[in-house]
Short mmCIF file of C-alpha atoms in Angstrom, two decimals:
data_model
loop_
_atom_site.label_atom_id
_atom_site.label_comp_id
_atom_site.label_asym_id
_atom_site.label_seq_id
_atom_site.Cartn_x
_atom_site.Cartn_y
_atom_site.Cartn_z
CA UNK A 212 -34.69 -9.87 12.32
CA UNK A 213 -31.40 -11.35 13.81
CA UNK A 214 -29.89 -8.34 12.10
CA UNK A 215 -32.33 -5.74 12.86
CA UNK A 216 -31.57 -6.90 16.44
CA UNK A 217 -28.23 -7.60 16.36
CA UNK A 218 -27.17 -3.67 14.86
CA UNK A 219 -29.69 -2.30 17.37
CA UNK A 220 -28.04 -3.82 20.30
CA UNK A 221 -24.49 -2.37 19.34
CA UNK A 222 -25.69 1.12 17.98
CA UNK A 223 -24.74 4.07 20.33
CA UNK A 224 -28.11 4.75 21.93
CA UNK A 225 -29.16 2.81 24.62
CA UNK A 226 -31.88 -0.16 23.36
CA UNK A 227 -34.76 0.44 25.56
CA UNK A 228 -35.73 3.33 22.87
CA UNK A 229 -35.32 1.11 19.95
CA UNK A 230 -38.16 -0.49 18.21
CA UNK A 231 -38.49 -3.56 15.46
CA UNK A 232 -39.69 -3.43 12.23
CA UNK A 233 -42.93 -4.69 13.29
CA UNK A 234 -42.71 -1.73 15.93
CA UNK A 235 -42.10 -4.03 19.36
CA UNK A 236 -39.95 -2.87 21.79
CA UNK A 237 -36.68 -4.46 21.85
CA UNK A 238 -35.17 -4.93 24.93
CA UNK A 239 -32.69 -7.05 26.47
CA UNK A 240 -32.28 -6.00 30.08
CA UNK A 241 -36.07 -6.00 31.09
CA UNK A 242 -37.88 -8.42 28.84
CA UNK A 243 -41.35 -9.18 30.37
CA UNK A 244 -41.38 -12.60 29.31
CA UNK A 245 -37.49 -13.16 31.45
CA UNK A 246 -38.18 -10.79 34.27
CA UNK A 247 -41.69 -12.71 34.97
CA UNK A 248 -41.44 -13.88 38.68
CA UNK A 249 -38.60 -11.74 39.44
CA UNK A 250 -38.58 -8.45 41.65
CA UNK A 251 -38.37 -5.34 39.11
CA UNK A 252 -35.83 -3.22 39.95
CA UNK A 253 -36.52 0.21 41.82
CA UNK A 254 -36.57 4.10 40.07
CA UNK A 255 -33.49 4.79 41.35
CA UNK A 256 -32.03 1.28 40.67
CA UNK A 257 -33.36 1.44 36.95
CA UNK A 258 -32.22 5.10 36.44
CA UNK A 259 -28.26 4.21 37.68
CA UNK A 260 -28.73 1.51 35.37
CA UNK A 261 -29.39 3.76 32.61
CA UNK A 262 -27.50 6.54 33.27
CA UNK A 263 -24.69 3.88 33.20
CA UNK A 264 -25.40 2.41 30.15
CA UNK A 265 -25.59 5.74 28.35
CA UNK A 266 -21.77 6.56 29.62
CA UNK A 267 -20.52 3.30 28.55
CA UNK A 268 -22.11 3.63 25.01
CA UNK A 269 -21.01 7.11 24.80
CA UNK A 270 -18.49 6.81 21.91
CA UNK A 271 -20.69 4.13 20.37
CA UNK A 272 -18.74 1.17 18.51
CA UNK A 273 -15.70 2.14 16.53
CA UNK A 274 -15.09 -1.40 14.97
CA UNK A 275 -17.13 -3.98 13.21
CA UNK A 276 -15.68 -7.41 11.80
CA UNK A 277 -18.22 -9.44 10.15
CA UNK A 278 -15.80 -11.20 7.65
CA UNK A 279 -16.46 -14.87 6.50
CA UNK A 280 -20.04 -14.94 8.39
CA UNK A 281 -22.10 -15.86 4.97
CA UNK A 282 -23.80 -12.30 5.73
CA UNK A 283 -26.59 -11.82 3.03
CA UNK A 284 -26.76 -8.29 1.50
CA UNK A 285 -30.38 -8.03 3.22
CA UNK A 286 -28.56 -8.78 6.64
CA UNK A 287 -25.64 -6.03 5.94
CA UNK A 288 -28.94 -3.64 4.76
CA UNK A 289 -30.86 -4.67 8.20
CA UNK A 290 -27.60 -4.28 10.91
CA UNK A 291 -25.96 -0.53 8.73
CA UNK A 292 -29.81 0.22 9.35
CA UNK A 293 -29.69 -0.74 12.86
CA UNK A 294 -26.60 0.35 13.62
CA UNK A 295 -27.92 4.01 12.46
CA UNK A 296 -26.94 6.61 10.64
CA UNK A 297 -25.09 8.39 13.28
CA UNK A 298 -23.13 5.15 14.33
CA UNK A 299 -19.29 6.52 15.22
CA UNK A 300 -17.91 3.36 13.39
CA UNK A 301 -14.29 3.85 11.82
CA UNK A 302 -13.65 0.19 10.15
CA UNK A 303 -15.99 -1.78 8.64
CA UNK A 304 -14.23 -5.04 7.66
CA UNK A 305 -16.77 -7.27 5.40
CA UNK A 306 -14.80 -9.68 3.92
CA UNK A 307 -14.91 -13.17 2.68
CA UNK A 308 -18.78 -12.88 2.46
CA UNK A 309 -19.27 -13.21 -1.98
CA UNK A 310 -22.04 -10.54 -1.46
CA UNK A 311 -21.73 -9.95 -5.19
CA UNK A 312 -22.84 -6.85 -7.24
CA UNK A 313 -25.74 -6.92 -4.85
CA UNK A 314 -24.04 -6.69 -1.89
CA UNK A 315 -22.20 -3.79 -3.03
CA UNK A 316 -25.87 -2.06 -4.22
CA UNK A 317 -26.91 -2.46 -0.53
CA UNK A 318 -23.75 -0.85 1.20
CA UNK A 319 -23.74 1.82 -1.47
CA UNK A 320 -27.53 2.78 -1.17
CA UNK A 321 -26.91 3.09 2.70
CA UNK A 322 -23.53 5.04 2.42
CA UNK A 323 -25.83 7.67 0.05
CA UNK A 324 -28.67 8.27 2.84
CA UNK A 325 -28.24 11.15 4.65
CA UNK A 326 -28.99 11.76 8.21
CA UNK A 327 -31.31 13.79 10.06
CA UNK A 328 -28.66 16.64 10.44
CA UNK A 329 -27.97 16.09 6.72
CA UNK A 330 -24.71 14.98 7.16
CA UNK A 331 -23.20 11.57 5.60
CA UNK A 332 -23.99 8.90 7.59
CA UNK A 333 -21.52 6.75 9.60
CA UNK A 334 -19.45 9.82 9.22
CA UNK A 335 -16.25 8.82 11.12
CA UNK A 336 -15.90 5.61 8.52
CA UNK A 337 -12.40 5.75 7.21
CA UNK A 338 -11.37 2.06 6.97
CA UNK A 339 -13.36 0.02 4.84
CA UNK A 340 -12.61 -3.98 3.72
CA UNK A 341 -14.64 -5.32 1.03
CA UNK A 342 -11.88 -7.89 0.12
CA UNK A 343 -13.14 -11.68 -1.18
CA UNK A 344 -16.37 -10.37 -2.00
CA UNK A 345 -17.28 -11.32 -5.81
CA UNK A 346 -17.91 -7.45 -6.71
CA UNK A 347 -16.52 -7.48 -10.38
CA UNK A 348 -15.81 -4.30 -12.14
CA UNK A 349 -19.63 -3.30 -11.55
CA UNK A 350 -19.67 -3.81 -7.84
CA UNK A 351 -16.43 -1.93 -7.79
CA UNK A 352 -17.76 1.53 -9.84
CA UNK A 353 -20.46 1.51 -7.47
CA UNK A 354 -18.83 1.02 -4.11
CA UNK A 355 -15.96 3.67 -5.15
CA UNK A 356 -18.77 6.18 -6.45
CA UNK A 357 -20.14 6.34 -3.38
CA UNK A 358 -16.71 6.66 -1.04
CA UNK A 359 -16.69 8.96 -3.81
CA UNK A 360 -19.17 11.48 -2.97
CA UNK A 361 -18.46 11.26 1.08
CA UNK A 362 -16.38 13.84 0.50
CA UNK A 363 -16.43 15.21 3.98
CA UNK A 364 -15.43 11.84 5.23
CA UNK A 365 -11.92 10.87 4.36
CA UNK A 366 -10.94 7.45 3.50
CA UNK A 367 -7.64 6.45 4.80
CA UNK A 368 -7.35 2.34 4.19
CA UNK A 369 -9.53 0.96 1.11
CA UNK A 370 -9.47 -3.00 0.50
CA UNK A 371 -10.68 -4.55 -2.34
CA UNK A 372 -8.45 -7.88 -2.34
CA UNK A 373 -9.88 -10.78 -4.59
CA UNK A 374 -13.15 -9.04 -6.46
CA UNK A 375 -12.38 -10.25 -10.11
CA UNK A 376 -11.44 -6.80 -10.76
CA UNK A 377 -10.15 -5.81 -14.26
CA UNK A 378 -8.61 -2.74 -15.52
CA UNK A 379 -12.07 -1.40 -15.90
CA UNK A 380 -12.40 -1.02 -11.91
CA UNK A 381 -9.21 -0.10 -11.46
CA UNK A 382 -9.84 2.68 -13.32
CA UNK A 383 -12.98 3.63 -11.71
CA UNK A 384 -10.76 3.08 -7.86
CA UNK A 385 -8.22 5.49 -9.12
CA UNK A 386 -10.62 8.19 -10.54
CA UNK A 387 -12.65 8.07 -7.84
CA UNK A 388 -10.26 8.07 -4.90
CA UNK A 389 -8.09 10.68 -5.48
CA UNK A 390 -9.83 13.26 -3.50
CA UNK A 391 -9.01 10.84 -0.34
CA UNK A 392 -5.88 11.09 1.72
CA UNK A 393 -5.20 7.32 1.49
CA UNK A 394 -2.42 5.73 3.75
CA UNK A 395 -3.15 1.99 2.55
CA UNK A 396 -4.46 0.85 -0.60
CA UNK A 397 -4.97 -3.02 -0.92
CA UNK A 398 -6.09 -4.24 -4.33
CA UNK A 399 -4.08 -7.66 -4.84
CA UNK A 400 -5.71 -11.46 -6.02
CA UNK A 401 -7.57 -9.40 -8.88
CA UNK A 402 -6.43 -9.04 -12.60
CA UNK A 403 -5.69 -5.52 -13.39
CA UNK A 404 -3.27 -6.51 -15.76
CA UNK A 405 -0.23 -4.71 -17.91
CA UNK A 406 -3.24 -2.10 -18.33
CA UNK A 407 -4.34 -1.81 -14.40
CA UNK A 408 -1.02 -1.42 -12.98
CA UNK A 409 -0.42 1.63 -15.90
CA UNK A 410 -3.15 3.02 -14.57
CA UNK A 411 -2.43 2.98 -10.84
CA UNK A 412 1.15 4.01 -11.58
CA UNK A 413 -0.18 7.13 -13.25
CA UNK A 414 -2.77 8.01 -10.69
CA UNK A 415 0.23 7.67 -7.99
CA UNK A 416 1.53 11.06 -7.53
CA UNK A 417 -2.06 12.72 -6.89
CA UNK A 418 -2.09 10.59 -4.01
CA UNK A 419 1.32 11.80 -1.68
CA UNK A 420 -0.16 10.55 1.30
CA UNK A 421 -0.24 6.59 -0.04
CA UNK A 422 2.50 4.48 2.16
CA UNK A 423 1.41 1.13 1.64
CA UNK A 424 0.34 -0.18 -1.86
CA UNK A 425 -0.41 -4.38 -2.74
CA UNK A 426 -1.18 -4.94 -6.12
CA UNK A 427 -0.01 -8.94 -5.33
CA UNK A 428 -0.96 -12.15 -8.22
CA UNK A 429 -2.53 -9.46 -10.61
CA UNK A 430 -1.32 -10.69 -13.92
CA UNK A 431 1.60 -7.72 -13.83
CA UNK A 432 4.65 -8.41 -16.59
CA UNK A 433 7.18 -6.18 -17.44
CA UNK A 434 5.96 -3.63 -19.62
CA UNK A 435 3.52 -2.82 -16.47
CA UNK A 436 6.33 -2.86 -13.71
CA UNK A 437 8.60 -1.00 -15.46
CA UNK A 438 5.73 1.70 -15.42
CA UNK A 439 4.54 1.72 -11.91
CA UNK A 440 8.69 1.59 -11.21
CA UNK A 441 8.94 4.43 -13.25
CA UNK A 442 6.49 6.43 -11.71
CA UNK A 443 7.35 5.20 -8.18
CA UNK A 444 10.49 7.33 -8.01
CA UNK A 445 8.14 10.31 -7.83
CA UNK A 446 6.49 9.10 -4.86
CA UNK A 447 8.76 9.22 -1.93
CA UNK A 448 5.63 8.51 0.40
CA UNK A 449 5.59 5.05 -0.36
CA UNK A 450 6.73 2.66 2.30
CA UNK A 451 5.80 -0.57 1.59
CA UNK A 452 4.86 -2.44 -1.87
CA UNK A 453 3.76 -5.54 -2.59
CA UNK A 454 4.27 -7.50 -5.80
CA UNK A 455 4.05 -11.21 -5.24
CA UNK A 456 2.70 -13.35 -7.58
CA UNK A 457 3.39 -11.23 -10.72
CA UNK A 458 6.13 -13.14 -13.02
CA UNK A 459 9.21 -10.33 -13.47
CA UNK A 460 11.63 -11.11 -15.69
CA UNK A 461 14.99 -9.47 -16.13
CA UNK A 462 13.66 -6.07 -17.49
CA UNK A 463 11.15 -5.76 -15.01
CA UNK A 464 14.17 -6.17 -12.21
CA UNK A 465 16.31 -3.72 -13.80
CA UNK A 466 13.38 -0.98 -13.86
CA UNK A 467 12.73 -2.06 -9.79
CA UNK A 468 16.45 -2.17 -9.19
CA UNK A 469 16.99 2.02 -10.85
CA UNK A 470 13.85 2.58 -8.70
CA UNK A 471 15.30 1.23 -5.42
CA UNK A 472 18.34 2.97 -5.68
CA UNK A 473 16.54 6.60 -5.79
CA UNK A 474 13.32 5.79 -3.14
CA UNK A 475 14.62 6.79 0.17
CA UNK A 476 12.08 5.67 1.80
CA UNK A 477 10.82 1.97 0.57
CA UNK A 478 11.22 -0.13 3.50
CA UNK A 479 9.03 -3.30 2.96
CA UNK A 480 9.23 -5.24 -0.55
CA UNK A 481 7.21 -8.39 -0.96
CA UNK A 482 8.49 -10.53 -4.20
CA UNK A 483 7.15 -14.08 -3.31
CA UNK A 484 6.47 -16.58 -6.35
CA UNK A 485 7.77 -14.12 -8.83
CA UNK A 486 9.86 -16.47 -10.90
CA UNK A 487 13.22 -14.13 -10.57
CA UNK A 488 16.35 -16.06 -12.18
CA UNK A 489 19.65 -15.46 -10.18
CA UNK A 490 20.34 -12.42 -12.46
CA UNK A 491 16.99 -10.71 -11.80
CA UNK A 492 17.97 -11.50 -7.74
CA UNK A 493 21.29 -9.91 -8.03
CA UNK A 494 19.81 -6.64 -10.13
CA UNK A 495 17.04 -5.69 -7.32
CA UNK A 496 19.76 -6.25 -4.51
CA UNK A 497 22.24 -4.11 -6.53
CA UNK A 498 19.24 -1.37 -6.37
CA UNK A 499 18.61 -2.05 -2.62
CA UNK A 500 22.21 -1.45 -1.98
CA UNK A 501 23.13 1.63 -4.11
CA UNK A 502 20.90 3.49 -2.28
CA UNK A 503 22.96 5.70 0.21
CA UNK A 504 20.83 5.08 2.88
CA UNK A 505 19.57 1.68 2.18
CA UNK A 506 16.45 2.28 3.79
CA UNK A 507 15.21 -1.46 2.77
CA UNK A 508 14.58 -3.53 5.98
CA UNK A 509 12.13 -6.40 4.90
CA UNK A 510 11.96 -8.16 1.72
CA UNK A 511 10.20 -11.08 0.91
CA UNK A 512 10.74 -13.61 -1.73
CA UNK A 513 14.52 -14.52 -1.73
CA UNK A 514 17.39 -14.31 0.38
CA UNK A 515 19.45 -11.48 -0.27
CA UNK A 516 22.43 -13.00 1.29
CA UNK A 517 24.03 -15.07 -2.35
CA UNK A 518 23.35 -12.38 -4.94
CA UNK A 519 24.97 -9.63 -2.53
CA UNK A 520 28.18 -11.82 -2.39
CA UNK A 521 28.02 -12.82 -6.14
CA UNK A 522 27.86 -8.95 -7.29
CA UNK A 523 30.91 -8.70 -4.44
CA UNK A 524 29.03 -6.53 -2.09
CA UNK A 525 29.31 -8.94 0.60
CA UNK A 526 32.13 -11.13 2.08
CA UNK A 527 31.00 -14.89 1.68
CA UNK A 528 30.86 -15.67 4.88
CA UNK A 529 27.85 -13.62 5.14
CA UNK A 530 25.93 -15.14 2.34
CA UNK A 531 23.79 -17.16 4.98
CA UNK A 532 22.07 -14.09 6.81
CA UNK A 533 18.73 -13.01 7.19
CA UNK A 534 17.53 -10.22 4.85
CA UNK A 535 17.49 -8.06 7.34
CA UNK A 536 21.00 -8.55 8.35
CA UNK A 537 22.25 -8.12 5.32
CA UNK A 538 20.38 -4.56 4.83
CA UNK A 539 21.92 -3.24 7.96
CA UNK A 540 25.31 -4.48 7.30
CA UNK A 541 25.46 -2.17 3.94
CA UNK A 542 23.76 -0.05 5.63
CA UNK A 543 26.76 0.17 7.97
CA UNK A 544 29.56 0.23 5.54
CA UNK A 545 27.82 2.91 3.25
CA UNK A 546 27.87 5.23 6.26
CA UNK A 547 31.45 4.22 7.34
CA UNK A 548 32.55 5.13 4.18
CA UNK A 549 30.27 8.31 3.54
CA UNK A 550 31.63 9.52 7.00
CA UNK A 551 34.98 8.44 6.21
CA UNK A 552 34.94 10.70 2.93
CA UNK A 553 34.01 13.46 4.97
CA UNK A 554 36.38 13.52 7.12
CA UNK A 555 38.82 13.21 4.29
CA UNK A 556 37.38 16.09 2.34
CA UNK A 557 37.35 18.40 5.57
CA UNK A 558 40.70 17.37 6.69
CA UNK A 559 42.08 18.41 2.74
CA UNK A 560 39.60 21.58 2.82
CA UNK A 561 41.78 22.60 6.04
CA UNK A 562 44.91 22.12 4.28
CA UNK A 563 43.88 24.06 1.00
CA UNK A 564 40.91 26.16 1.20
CA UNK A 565 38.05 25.79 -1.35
CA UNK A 566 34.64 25.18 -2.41
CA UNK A 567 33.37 21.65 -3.72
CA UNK A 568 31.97 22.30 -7.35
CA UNK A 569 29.28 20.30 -8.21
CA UNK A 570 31.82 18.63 -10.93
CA UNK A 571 33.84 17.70 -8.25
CA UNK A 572 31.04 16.04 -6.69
CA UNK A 573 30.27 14.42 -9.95
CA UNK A 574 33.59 13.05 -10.43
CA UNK A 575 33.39 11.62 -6.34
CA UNK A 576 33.04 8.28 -7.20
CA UNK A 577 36.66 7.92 -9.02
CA UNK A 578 38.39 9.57 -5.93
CA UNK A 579 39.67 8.73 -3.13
CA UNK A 580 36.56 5.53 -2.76
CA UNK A 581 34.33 8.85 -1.92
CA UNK A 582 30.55 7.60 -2.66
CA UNK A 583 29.11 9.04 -5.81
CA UNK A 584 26.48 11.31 -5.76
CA UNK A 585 24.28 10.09 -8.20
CA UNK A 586 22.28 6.66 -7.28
CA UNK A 587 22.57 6.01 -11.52
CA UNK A 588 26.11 5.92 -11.23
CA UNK A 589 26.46 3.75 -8.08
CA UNK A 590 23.99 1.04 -9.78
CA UNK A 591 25.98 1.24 -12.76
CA UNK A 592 29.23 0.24 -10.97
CA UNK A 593 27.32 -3.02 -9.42
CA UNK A 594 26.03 -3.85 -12.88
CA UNK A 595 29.41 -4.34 -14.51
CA UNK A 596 29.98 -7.27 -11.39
CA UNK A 597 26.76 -9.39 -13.15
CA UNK A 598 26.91 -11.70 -15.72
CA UNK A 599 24.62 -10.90 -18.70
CA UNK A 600 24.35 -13.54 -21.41
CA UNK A 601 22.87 -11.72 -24.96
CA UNK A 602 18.67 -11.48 -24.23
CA UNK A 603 19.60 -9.74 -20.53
CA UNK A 604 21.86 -6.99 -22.51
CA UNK A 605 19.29 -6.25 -25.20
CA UNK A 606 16.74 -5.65 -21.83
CA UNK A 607 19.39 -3.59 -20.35
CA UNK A 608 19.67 -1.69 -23.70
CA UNK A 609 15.57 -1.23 -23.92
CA UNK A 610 15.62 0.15 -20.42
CA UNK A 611 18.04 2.92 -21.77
CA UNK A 612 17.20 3.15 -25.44
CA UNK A 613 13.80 2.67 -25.69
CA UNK A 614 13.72 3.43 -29.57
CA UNK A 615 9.74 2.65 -30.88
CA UNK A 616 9.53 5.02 -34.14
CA UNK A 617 10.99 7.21 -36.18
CA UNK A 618 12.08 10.17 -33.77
CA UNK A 619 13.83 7.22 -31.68
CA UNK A 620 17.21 9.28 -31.51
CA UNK A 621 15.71 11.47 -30.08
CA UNK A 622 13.54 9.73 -27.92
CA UNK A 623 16.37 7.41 -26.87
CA UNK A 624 18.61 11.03 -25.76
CA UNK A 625 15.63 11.99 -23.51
CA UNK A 626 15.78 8.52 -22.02
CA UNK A 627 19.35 8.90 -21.04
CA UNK A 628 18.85 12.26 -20.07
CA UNK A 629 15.61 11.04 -17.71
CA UNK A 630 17.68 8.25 -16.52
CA UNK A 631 20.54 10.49 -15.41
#
């Protein structure tokens, strides 16, 4: 009843008109039991009252955060139901509540009903946090079946943080939400697995509008990493990534690190507690930096500072710097020089009149300290700076030659060719 009560008394229409389940009035601005011995208010008094009410409730509530309240999925049934259909929520943030399976057949069987204009109901939802709620795999077909079929609402932030997910619900969350423009998908503490992140990485470039993706203590190695790194080169929306808690060794850095020098747009890296040696340090900054634009700004997980000044990209002195720092310092010198070369080329183009081939572009990097044009060959020059001992080159030579069978030649060429 607390529920019934509490969703009435925030839903858009004003709470004189709203009834119990037993069919009393609720009120709770002229309750006959309060207002005994009290003057009632006049017509006109009582109708500026109303008329007030109704223009402050107009837009009706827009945000709801019930997380960690021990909310049963009888009392999330009672408050969506008294909240109505027609509520103009747009996040709904339920977590830290271990609802269960349950929980999630409660929210689903009121996200199917349809209101009385036979549209979906809470139709401006687009941010929805079930994180820390116990769903499993079956909570987690259910609840994405039924964002599913809202298809004339558009989800744009889905979280599903710490739900004992396998790679069985990931695979229902990335068949299901496709067909949604999402900005920020959240699905870290579960364990997707080698399998999970395989399948996220291939469901990646249906979704172009994704810019923030956390996939955080999953159970991720290398052969998974390498994949998602793989396939994040073909999604330039991406922003901001989060893989903490997921043990990378040396191959998994050297995918990320070829991956970082092509995204021009990766900003925000989060690495914490993933076990990287020194080596594994110095390959992802050797990525971060031969991107020409180093658009990296925050990282998380080590200082960038000593691996920069081991590979020589940075003067001791500044080994001590925030990440940040450091970023914007390359940053600086990669557009010194990239201007600098410009100015040389135009100045020579002045003197002798012709047209830059694109072999002379290809050659840039052995003339004249112009930057090269390819982001392969720029990474390549840091990694001759880092010391490999045997087990790092043979991961080096997988990355490259990833021979499996019998057409391995062949497989190995395409590789290369891929690679650049």
């Amino acid at each position: 009843e607390v529920a019934v009560q509490l969703g009435i008394a925030l839903s858009a229409e004003p709470v004189r008109n709203k009834r119990g389940r037993d069919g009393r009035r609720l009120s709770f601005t002229n309750n006959d039991d309060d207002c005994e011995g009290r003057d009632s208010p006049t017509a006109s008094q009582s109708n500026g009252a109303t008329s007030e009410y109704k223009s402050n409730l107009s837009d009706g509530l827009k945000l709801l955060y019930m997380g960690s309240t021990s909310i049963s999925p009888e009392s999330l049934n009672a408050l969506l139901s008294g909240l109505g259909p027609s509520c103009p929520l747009q996040e709904l943030r339920l977590q830290s509540n271990r609802m269960g399976p349950k929980g999630a057949t409660r929210l689903v069987e009121f996200l199917e009903m349809k209101s009385d204009n036979i549209q979906p109901v809470l139709p401006k939802l687009h941010r929805l946090d079930m994180s820390y709620n116990e769903l499993g795999d079956q909570g987690t077909s259910k609840l994405t079946r039924a964002i599913s079929k809202r298809a004339k609402v558009n989800m744009t932030e889905v979280s599903l943080s710490g739900n004992y997910m396998g790679s069985k619900g990931i695979e229902s969350i990335m068949n299901k939400l496709l067909q949604h423009k999402l900005i920020t998908l959240n699905l870290d503490n579960n364990s997707i697995g080698d399998q999970g992140c395989q399948l996220v990485a291939a469901s990646l470039p249906s979704i172009g509008t994704l810019t923030r993706l956390n996939l955080a203590f999953n159970d991720i190695g290398c052969r998974g990493v390498a994949t998602l790194m793989r396939s994040l080169v073909g999604c330039e929306s991406i922003t901001s990534l989060g893989l903490s808690g997921n043990v990378m060794r040396i191959s998994g850095a050297i995918a990320m690190g070829f991956t970082l020098a092509q995204h021009p747009r990766l900003s925000v890296l989060e690495l914490d507690n993933c076990c990287l040696s020194q080596v594994a340090q110095c390959h992802i900054v050797a990525g971060i930096i031969s991107n020409r634009w180093v658009p990296m700004k925050v990282m998380y997980g080590f200082r960038a500072g000593p691996p920069m000044v081991a590979i020589g990209a940075l003067e001791i002195m500044a080994q001590h710097m925030s990440n940040e720092e450091c970023f914007r310092l390359r940053r600086d010198i990669q557009m010194k020089t990239l201007l600098k070369w410009m100015e040389n080329n135009r100045a020579s183009q002045s003197e002798n009149p012709s047209f830059l081939t694109n072999d002379d572009l290809s050659r840039a990097n052995d003339m004249n300290d112009a930057p090269s044009q390819s982001a392969y060959l720029r990474m390549l020059d840091w990694l001759g700076r880092i010391p490999f001992d045997e087990s790092e080159l043979m991961d080096l030579r997988k990355y490259f030659y990833d021979v499996s069978d019998r057409d391995g030649e062949v497989k190995s060429d395409m590789n290369l060719k891929h690679r650049g």
